[in-house]
Short mmCIF file of C-alpha atoms in Angstrom, two decimals:
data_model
loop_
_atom_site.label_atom_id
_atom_site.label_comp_id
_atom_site.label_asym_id
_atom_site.label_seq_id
_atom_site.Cartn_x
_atom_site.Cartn_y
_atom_site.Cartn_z
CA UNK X 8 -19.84 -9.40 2.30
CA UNK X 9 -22.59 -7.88 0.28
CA UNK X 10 -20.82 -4.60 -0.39
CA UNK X 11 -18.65 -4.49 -4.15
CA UNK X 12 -15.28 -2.98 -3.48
CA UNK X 13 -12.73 -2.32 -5.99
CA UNK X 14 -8.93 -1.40 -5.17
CA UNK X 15 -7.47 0.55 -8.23
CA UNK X 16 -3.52 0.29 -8.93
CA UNK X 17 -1.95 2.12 -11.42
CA UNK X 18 2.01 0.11 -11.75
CA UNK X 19 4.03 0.93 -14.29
CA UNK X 20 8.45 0.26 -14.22
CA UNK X 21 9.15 -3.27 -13.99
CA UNK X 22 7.17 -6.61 -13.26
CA UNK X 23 7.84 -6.48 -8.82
CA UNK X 24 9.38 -8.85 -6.88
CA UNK X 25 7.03 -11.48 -5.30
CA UNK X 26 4.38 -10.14 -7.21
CA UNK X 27 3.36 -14.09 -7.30
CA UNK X 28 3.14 -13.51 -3.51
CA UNK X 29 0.96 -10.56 -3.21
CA UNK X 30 -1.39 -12.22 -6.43
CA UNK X 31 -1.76 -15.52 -4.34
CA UNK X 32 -2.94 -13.29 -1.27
CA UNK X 33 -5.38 -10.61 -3.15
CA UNK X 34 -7.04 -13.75 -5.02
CA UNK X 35 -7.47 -15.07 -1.83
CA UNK X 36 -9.95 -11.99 -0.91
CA UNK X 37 -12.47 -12.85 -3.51
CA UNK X 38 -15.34 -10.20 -2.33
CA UNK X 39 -12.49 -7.84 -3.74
CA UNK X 40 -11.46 -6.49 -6.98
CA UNK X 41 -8.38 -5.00 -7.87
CA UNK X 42 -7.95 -3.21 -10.89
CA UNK X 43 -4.22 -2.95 -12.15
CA UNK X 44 -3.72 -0.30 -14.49
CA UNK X 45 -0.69 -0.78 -16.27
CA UNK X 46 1.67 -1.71 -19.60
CA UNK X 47 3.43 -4.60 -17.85
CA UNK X 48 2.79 -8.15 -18.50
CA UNK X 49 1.17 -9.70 -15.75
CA UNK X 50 0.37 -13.07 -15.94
CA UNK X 51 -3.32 -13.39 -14.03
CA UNK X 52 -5.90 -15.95 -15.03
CA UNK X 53 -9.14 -14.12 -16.46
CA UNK X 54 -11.10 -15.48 -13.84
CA UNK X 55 -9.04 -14.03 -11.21
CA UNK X 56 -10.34 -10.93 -9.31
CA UNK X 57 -7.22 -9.40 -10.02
CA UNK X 58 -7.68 -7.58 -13.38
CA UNK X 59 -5.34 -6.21 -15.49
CA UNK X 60 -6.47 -3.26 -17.50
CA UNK X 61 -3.67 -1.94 -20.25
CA UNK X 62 -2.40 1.66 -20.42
CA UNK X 63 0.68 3.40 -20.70
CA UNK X 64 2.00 5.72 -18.44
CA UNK X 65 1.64 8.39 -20.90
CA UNK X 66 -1.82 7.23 -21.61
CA UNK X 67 -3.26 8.06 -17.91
CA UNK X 68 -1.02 10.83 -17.70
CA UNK X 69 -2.77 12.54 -20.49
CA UNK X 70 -6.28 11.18 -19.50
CA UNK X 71 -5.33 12.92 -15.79
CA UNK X 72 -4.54 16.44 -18.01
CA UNK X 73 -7.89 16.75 -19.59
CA UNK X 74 -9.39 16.38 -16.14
CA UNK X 75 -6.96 18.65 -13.97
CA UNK X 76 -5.59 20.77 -16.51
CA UNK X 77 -1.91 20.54 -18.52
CA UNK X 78 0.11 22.49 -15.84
CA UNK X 79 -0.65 19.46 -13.77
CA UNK X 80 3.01 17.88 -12.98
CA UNK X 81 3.49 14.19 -13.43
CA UNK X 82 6.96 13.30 -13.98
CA UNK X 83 7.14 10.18 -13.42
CA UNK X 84 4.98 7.20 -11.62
CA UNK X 85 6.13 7.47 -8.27
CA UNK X 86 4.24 10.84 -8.18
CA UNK X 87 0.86 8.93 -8.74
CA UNK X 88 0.37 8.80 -4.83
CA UNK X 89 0.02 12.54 -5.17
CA UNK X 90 -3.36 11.54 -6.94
CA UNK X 91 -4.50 8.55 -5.31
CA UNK X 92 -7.88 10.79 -3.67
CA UNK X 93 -8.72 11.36 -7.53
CA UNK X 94 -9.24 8.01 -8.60
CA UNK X 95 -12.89 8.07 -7.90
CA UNK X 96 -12.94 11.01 -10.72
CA UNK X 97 -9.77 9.67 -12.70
CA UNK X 98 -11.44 5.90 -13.11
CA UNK X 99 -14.63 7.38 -12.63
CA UNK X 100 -15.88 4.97 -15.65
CA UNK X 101 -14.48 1.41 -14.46
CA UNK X 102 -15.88 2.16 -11.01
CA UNK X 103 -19.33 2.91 -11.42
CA UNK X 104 -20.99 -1.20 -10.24
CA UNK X 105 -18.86 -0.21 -6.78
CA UNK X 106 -20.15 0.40 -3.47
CA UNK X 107 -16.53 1.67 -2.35
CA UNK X 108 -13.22 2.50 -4.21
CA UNK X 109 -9.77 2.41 -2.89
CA UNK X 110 -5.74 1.89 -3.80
CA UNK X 111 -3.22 0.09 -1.97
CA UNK X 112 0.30 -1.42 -2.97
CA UNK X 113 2.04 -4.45 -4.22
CA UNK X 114 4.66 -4.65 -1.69
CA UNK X 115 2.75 -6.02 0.57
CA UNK X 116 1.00 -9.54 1.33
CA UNK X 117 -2.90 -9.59 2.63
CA UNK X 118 -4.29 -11.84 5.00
CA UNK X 119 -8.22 -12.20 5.63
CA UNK X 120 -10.06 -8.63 5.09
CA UNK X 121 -12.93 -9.95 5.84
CA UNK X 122 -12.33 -10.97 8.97
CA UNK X 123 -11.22 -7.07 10.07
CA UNK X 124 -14.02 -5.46 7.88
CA UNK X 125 -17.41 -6.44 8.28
CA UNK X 126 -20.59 -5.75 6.22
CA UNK X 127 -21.57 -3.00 9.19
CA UNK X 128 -18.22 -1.19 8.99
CA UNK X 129 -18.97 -0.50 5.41
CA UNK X 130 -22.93 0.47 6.56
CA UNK X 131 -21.74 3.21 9.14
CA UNK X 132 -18.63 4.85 7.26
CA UNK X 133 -17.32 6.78 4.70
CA UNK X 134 -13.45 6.10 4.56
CA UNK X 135 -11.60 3.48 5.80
CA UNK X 136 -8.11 3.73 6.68
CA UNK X 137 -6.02 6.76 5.85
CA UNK X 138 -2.92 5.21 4.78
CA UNK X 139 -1.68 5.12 1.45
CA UNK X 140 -0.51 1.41 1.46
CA UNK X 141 -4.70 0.58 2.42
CA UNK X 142 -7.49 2.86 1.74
CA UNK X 143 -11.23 2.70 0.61
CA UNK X 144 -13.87 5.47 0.32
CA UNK X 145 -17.37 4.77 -0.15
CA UNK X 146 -18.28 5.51 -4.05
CA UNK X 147 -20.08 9.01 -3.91
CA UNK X 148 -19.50 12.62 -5.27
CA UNK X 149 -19.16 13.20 -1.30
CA UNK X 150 -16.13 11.41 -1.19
CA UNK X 151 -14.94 11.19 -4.80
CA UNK X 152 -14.59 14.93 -4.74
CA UNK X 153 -13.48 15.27 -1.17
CA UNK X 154 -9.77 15.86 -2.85
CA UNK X 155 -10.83 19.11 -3.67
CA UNK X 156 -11.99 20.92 -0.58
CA UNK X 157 -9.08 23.00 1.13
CA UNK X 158 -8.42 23.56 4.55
CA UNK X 159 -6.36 25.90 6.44
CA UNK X 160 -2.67 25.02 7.12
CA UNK X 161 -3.14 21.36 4.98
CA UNK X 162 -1.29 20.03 1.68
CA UNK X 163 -4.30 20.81 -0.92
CA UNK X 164 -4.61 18.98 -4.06
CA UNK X 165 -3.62 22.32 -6.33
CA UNK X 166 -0.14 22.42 -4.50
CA UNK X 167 0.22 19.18 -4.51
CA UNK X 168 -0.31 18.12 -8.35
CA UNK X 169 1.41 21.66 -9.35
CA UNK X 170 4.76 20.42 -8.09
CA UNK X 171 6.92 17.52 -9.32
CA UNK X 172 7.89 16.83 -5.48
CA UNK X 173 6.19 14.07 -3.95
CA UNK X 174 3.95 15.33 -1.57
CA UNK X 175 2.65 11.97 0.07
CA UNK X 176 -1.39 13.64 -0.49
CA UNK X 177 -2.39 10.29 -0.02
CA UNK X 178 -1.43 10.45 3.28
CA UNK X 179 -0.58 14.51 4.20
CA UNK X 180 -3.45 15.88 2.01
CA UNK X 181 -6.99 16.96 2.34
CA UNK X 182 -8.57 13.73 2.83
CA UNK X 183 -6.77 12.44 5.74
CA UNK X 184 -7.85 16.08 7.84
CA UNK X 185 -11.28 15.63 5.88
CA UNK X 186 -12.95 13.90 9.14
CA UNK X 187 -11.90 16.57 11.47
CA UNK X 188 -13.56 19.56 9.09
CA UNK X 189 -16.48 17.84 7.81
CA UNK X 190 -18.88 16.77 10.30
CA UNK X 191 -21.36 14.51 7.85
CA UNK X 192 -17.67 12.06 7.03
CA UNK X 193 -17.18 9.31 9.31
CA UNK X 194 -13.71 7.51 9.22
CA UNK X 195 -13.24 4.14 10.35
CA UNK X 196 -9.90 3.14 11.70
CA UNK X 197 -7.95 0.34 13.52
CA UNK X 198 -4.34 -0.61 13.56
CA UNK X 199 -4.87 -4.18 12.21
CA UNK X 200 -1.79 -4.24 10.28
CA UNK X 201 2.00 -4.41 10.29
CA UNK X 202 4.00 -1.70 8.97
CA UNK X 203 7.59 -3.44 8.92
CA UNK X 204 10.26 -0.39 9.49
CA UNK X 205 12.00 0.27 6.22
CA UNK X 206 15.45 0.96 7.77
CA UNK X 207 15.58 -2.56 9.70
CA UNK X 208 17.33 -5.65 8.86
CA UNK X 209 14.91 -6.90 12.10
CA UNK X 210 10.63 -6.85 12.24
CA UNK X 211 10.91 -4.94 15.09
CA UNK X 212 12.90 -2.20 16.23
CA UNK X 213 12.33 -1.58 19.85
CA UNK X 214 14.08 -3.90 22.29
CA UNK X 215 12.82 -7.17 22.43
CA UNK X 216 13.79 -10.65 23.25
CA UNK X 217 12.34 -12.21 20.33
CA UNK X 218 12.58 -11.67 16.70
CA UNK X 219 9.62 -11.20 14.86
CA UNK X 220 7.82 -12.69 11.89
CA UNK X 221 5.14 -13.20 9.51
CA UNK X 222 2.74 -16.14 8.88
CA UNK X 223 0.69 -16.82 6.23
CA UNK X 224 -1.41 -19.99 6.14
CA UNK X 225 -4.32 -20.81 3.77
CA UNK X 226 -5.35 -16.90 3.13
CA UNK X 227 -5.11 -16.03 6.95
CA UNK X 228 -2.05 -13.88 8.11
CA UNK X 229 -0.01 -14.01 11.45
CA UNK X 230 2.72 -11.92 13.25
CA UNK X 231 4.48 -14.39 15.76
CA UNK X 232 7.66 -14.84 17.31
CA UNK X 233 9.53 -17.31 19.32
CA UNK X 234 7.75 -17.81 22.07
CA UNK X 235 4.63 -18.60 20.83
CA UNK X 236 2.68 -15.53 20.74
CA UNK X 237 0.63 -14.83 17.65
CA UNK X 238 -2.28 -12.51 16.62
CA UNK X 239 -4.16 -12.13 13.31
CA UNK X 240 -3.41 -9.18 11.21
CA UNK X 241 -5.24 -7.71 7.92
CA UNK X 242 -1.75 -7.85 6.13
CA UNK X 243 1.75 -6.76 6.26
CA UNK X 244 3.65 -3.81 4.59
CA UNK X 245 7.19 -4.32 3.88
CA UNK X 246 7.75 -1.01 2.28
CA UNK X 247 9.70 -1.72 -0.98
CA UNK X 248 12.18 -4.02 1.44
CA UNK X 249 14.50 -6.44 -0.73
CA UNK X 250 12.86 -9.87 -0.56
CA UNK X 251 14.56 -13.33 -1.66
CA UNK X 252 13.26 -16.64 -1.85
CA UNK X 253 9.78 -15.58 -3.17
CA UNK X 254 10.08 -18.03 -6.91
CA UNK X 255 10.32 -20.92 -4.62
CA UNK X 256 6.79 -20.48 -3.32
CA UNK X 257 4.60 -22.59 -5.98
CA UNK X 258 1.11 -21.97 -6.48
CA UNK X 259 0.33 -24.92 -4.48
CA UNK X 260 1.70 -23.87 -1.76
CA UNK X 261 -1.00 -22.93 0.76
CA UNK X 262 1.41 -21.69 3.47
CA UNK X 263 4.55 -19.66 3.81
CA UNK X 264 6.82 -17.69 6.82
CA UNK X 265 7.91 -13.77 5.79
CA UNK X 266 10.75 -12.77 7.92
CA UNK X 267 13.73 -10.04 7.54
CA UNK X 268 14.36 -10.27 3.85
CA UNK X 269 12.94 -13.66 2.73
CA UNK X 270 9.98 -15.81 2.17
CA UNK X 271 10.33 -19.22 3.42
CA UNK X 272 8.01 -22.09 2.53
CA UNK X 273 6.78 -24.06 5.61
CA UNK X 274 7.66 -27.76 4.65
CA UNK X 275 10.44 -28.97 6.43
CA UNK X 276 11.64 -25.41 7.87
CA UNK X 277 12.47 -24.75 11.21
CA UNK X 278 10.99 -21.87 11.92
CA UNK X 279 13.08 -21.38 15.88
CA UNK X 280 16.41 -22.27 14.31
CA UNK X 281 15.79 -19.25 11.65
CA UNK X 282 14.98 -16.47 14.03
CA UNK X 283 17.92 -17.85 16.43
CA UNK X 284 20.30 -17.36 14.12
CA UNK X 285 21.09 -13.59 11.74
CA UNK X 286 23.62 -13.75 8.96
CA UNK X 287 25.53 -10.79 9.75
CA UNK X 288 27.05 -10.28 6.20
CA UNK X 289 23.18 -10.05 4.65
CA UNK X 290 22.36 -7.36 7.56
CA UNK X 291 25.29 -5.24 6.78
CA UNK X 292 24.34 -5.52 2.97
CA UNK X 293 20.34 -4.48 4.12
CA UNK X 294 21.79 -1.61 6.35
CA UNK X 295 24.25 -0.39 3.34
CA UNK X 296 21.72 -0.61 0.69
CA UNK X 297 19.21 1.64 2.72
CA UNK X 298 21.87 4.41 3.94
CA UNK X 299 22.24 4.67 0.22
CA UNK X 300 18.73 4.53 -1.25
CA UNK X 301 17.78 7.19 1.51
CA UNK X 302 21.02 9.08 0.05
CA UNK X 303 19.05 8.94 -3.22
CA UNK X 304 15.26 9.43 -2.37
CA UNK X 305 17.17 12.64 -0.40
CA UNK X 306 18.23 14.09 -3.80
CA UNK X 307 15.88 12.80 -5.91
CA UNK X 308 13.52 15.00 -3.50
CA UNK X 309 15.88 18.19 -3.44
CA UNK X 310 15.89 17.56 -7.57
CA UNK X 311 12.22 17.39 -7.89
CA UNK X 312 11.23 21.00 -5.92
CA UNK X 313 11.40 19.62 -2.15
CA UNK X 314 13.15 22.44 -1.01
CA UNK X 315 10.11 24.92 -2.57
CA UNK X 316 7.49 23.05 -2.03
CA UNK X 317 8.71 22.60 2.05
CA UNK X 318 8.90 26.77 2.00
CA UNK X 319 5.67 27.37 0.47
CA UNK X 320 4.10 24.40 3.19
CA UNK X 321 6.07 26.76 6.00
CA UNK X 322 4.29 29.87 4.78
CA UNK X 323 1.04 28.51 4.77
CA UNK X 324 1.09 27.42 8.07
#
């Protein structure tokens, strides 16, 4: 790949689960850089591709005020997604040697990109992907600034960074309707990943006679299932799901199964026997914990202005 791209992660809270996971697999895509902005302690080796740049919440917060003004409203981290289409202004410095920006999370593992986007996709567009787990935007005042334009009956980036409710921008806002208003912005996209539903103990939710699962092998990255049907995905989003088994995947470990709610090194696993069998007791656990953490996100929401910032939406349109 001759084009430099740069993913920019802001992650502040607590050090993530199988963050060892997710490291192994972004190293892994070495014509990448990600930039983690952040307070934590991350252990990455300085030759790694994976940089870790130090900053306090409070730090970028006030660096995003004297850009956007102090009536801006960022409460707390979650609400950075509201601002993701800014980063080409907000890290406008750190991002200046790259052909395209982007952001994506941690709680998910990557397989090849290379092998899903080539050196002509970045030639012929402008954005890539629209969702906020996986995005990229080709480094120009075209597209850095693209957060700003409004359009009629769409989330703009003044009601969405004057509110304290999460607005999903990244995903809702201007830059995902961008392509249909602008004529000169081309956006590239393919479903080439796997977005695991969040309120499953299973992969899959639809009927289906076999369970499936996740395959990672040498940097490469496979959904499968029992009978022997597998196709190469860019990676897999398991959307903040409760994973075990992820310290007993070593760093030499070049190869490891992701099913349900566990990673599973390959050596002397059965694979079959696995998906066969489902511990009841753990699914009813999964199934509690997300009645209760959609309970929470429900009023967290309500809390943080949902209710007004849903009206004011509804009058736009």
């Amino acid at each position: 790949m001759n084009k430099k791209v740069v993913l920019i992660i802001p992650y502040f809270g607590k050090v993530p689960d199988y963050f060892n996971l997710w490291l192994k697999s972004a190293e892994r895509n070495s014509d990448y850089t990600f930039f983690i902005y952040t307070d934590l302690n991350f252990k990455v080796d300085e030759n790694s591709n994976v940089k870790i740049k130090n900053i306090s919440f409070d730090e970028l917060k006030e660096r995003i005020k004297s850009l956007f003004g102090n009536n801006i409203k960022l409460k707390s981290p979650y609400k950075l997604c509201d601002y993701r289409p800014a980063y080409g202004v907000i890290f406008k410095d750190d991002i200046n040697d790259f052909d395209f920006w982007g952001f994506c999370d941690i709680d998910l593992i990557f397989g090849n990109l290379n092998h899903f986007i080539s050196n002509e996709i970045f030639e012929n567009y402008d954005k890539l992907f629209y969702h906020g787990h996986f995005c990229l935007f080709k480094n120009c005042d075209k597209m850095n600034y693209l957060f700003m334009k409004k359009y009629e009956n769409v989330c703009d980036f003044k009601f969405a960074s004057h509110t304290n409710y999460s607005c999903h921008f990244d995903e809702n806002g201007t830059v995902s309707y961008a392509y249909e208003n602008e004529i000169d912005i081309k956006q590239y996209f393919k479903w080439c990943f796997y977005d695991v539903p969040y309120n499953s103990y299973k992969f899959i939710t639809i009927s289906s006679q076999y369970e499936k699962y996740a395959y990672w092998n040498n940097g490469n990255l496979f959904m499968c299932d029992a009978d022997n049907n597998k196709n190469e995905i860019m990676y897999i989003h398991l959307q903040k799901r409760k994973m075990s088994n992820w310290l007993d995947i070593d760093e030499k470990c070049n190869s490891f199964y992701i099913l349900r709610d566990e990673f599973l090194d390959t050596k002397n696993v059965n694979i079959y026997d696995i998906l066969n069998f489902i511990d009841i007791n753990r699914q009813n656990i999964f199934d509690l914990k997300t009645k209760n953490k959609r309970k929470k996100q429900i009023l967290d929401n309500i809390l943080s202005g949902a209710l007004i910032a849903r009206l004011k939406s509804f009058k736009q349109k």
